[in-house]
């Protein structure tokens, strides 16, 4: 069962907050398990018992016993895209269908430079998978990190975690169309559709299949990635249906 504590973030926290509010313990909106949520959990635990009638541990940690007292374990989480999320994915798919490839050297070319400029960084010749993601979002009218985007996958993940947009790869979670996927290797892309064991994506700076570099390839391609290769997702509220 999912365990949540102060510092956790994501859709399971949103589900927790809805249950706490229904039980009379309101918390601030959003996907962050902050100090107010921690306080509300402790207040709930102090006033409730587990399924055997024993008082809950008042530790602010939402584990099996607290979930049961809140109505049972959290179910599978499916986040659906709104029109903006669908637009991000369609923009990425269009780039893949155009057959974008590097030209004039590694990490170079007219299209590659267009993606790289979206990050606000000068020059070219540097890996561009995160720049491609930034450009897709910018083209859909969404800005990652204020006015500038990301050239580094690690920086993109840190920003998502700090902003409460990070969704770790967990069993039963289905990301929305247009979400940003981050892999166990230093690489990123755009979710086209989610699945039970793998997700369909569009990625820049990759190869068309298993042969060739997966994180420093020569073009924009549609891919299917097994969940074991996925570390998590960046899901901005702007792309999720209410």
GROMACS .gro file of C-alpha atoms in nm, residues 59-179:
model
  121
   59UNK     CA    1   0.288   1.017   1.375
   60UNK     CA    2   0.161   1.207   1.071
   61UNK     CA    3   0.254   0.915   0.843
   62UNK     CA    4  -0.026   0.775   0.627
   63UNK     CA    5   0.031   0.400   0.617
   64UNK     CA    6  -0.195   0.096   0.604
   65UNK     CA    7  -0.386   0.164   0.929
   66UNK     CA    8  -0.451   0.531   0.854
   67UNK     CA    9  -0.563   0.455   0.497
   68UNK     CA   10  -0.807   0.195   0.633
   69UNK     CA   11  -0.946   0.450   0.881
   70UNK     CA   12  -0.986   0.693   0.589
   71UNK     CA   13  -1.195   0.445   0.395
   72UNK     CA   14  -0.952   0.193   0.253
   73UNK     CA   15  -0.638   0.182   0.039
   74UNK     CA   16  -0.604   0.431  -0.247
   75UNK     CA   17  -0.711   0.291  -0.580
   76UNK     CA   18  -0.534   0.308  -0.916
   77UNK     CA   19  -0.478   0.664  -1.027
   78UNK     CA   20  -0.554   0.774  -1.380
   79UNK     CA   21  -0.497   1.138  -1.469
   80UNK     CA   22  -0.672   1.247  -1.789
   81UNK     CA   23  -0.542   1.519  -2.017
   82UNK     CA   24  -0.736   1.834  -2.096
   83UNK     CA   25  -0.720   2.004  -2.436
   84UNK     CA   26  -0.382   2.161  -2.355
   85UNK     CA   27  -0.228   1.827  -2.262
   86UNK     CA   28  -0.357   1.673  -2.584
   87UNK     CA   29  -0.211   1.968  -2.775
   88UNK     CA   30   0.136   1.908  -2.629
   89UNK     CA   31   0.127   1.544  -2.741
   90UNK     CA   32  -0.005   1.631  -3.087
   91UNK     CA   33   0.271   1.889  -3.137
   92UNK     CA   34   0.530   1.625  -3.045
   93UNK     CA   35   0.370   1.371  -3.280
   94UNK     CA   36   0.379   1.623  -3.564
   95UNK     CA   37   0.753   1.670  -3.512
   96UNK     CA   38   0.803   1.293  -3.525
   97UNK     CA   39   0.595   1.269  -3.844
   98UNK     CA   40   0.808   1.544  -4.004
   99UNK     CA   41   1.107   1.316  -3.970
  100UNK     CA   42   1.323   1.562  -3.777
  101UNK     CA   43   1.689   1.457  -3.786
  102UNK     CA   44   2.021   1.611  -3.690
  103UNK     CA   45   2.223   1.769  -3.970
  104UNK     CA   46   2.575   1.906  -3.983
  105UNK     CA   47   2.709   1.714  -3.687
  106UNK     CA   48   2.610   1.563  -3.354
  107UNK     CA   49   2.334   1.760  -3.177
  108UNK     CA   50   2.315   2.008  -3.464
  109UNK     CA   51   2.070   2.108  -3.734
  110UNK     CA   52   1.806   2.373  -3.805
  111UNK     CA   53   1.530   2.197  -3.611
  112UNK     CA   54   1.762   2.103  -3.326
  113UNK     CA   55   1.872   2.464  -3.288
  114UNK     CA   56   1.505   2.571  -3.282
  115UNK     CA   57   1.442   2.339  -2.988
  116UNK     CA   58   1.759   2.453  -2.811
  117UNK     CA   59   1.663   2.821  -2.840
  118UNK     CA   60   1.345   2.749  -2.640
  119UNK     CA   61   1.560   2.696  -2.331
  120UNK     CA   62   1.699   3.049  -2.347
  121UNK     CA   63   2.054   2.912  -2.363
  122UNK     CA   64   2.297   3.017  -2.636
  123UNK     CA   65   2.483   2.797  -2.876
  124UNK     CA   66   2.422   2.448  -3.006
  125UNK     CA   67   2.597   2.112  -3.016
  126UNK     CA   68   2.465   2.003  -2.677
  127UNK     CA   69   2.214   1.720  -2.600
  128UNK     CA   70   1.861   1.836  -2.677
  129UNK     CA   71   1.600   1.589  -2.542
  130UNK     CA   72   1.496   1.832  -2.264
  131UNK     CA   73   1.508   2.122  -2.511
  132UNK     CA   74   1.264   1.931  -2.734
  133UNK     CA   75   1.023   1.888  -2.441
  134UNK     CA   76   1.058   2.259  -2.354
  135UNK     CA   77   0.985   2.358  -2.715
  136UNK     CA   78   0.673   2.135  -2.732
  137UNK     CA   79   0.535   2.298  -2.417
  138UNK     CA   80   0.621   2.647  -2.537
  139UNK     CA   81   0.447   2.575  -2.868
  140UNK     CA   82   0.133   2.477  -2.673
  141UNK     CA   83   0.145   2.805  -2.479
  142UNK     CA   84   0.295   2.657  -2.162
  143UNK     CA   85   0.616   2.778  -2.004
  144UNK     CA   86   0.835   2.548  -1.803
  145UNK     CA   87   1.006   2.738  -1.520
  146UNK     CA   88   0.883   3.089  -1.591
  147UNK     CA   89   1.023   3.220  -1.920
  148UNK     CA   90   1.304   2.970  -1.975
  149UNK     CA   91   1.290   2.595  -2.014
  150UNK     CA   92   1.536   2.319  -1.945
  151UNK     CA   93   1.846   2.188  -2.116
  152UNK     CA   94   1.924   1.933  -1.843
  153UNK     CA   95   1.701   1.640  -1.743
  154UNK     CA   96   1.819   1.651  -1.381
  155UNK     CA   97   1.722   2.020  -1.352
  156UNK     CA   98   1.379   1.945  -1.498
  157UNK     CA   99   1.321   1.675  -1.239
  158UNK     CA  100   1.437   1.894  -0.949
  159UNK     CA  101   1.203   2.171  -1.060
  160UNK     CA  102   0.912   1.926  -1.082
  161UNK     CA  103   0.980   1.788  -0.734
  162UNK     CA  104   1.006   2.138  -0.585
  163UNK     CA  105   0.687   2.251  -0.762
  164UNK     CA  106   0.481   1.945  -0.665
  165UNK     CA  107   0.454   1.827  -1.026
  166UNK     CA  108   0.658   1.506  -0.981
  167UNK     CA  109   0.481   1.169  -1.014
  168UNK     CA  110   0.705   0.869  -0.939
  169UNK     CA  111   0.655   0.561  -1.155
  170UNK     CA  112   0.420   0.353  -0.939
  171UNK     CA  113   0.203   0.053  -1.013
  172UNK     CA  114  -0.149   0.160  -1.093
  173UNK     CA  115  -0.062   0.515  -1.201
  174UNK     CA  116  -0.149   0.623  -1.556
  175UNK     CA  117  -0.006   0.961  -1.663
  176UNK     CA  118  -0.208   1.195  -1.885
  177UNK     CA  119  -0.138   1.255  -2.252
  178UNK     CA  120   0.118   1.532  -2.280
  179UNK     CA  121   0.294   1.458  -1.950
   0.00000   0.00000   0.00000
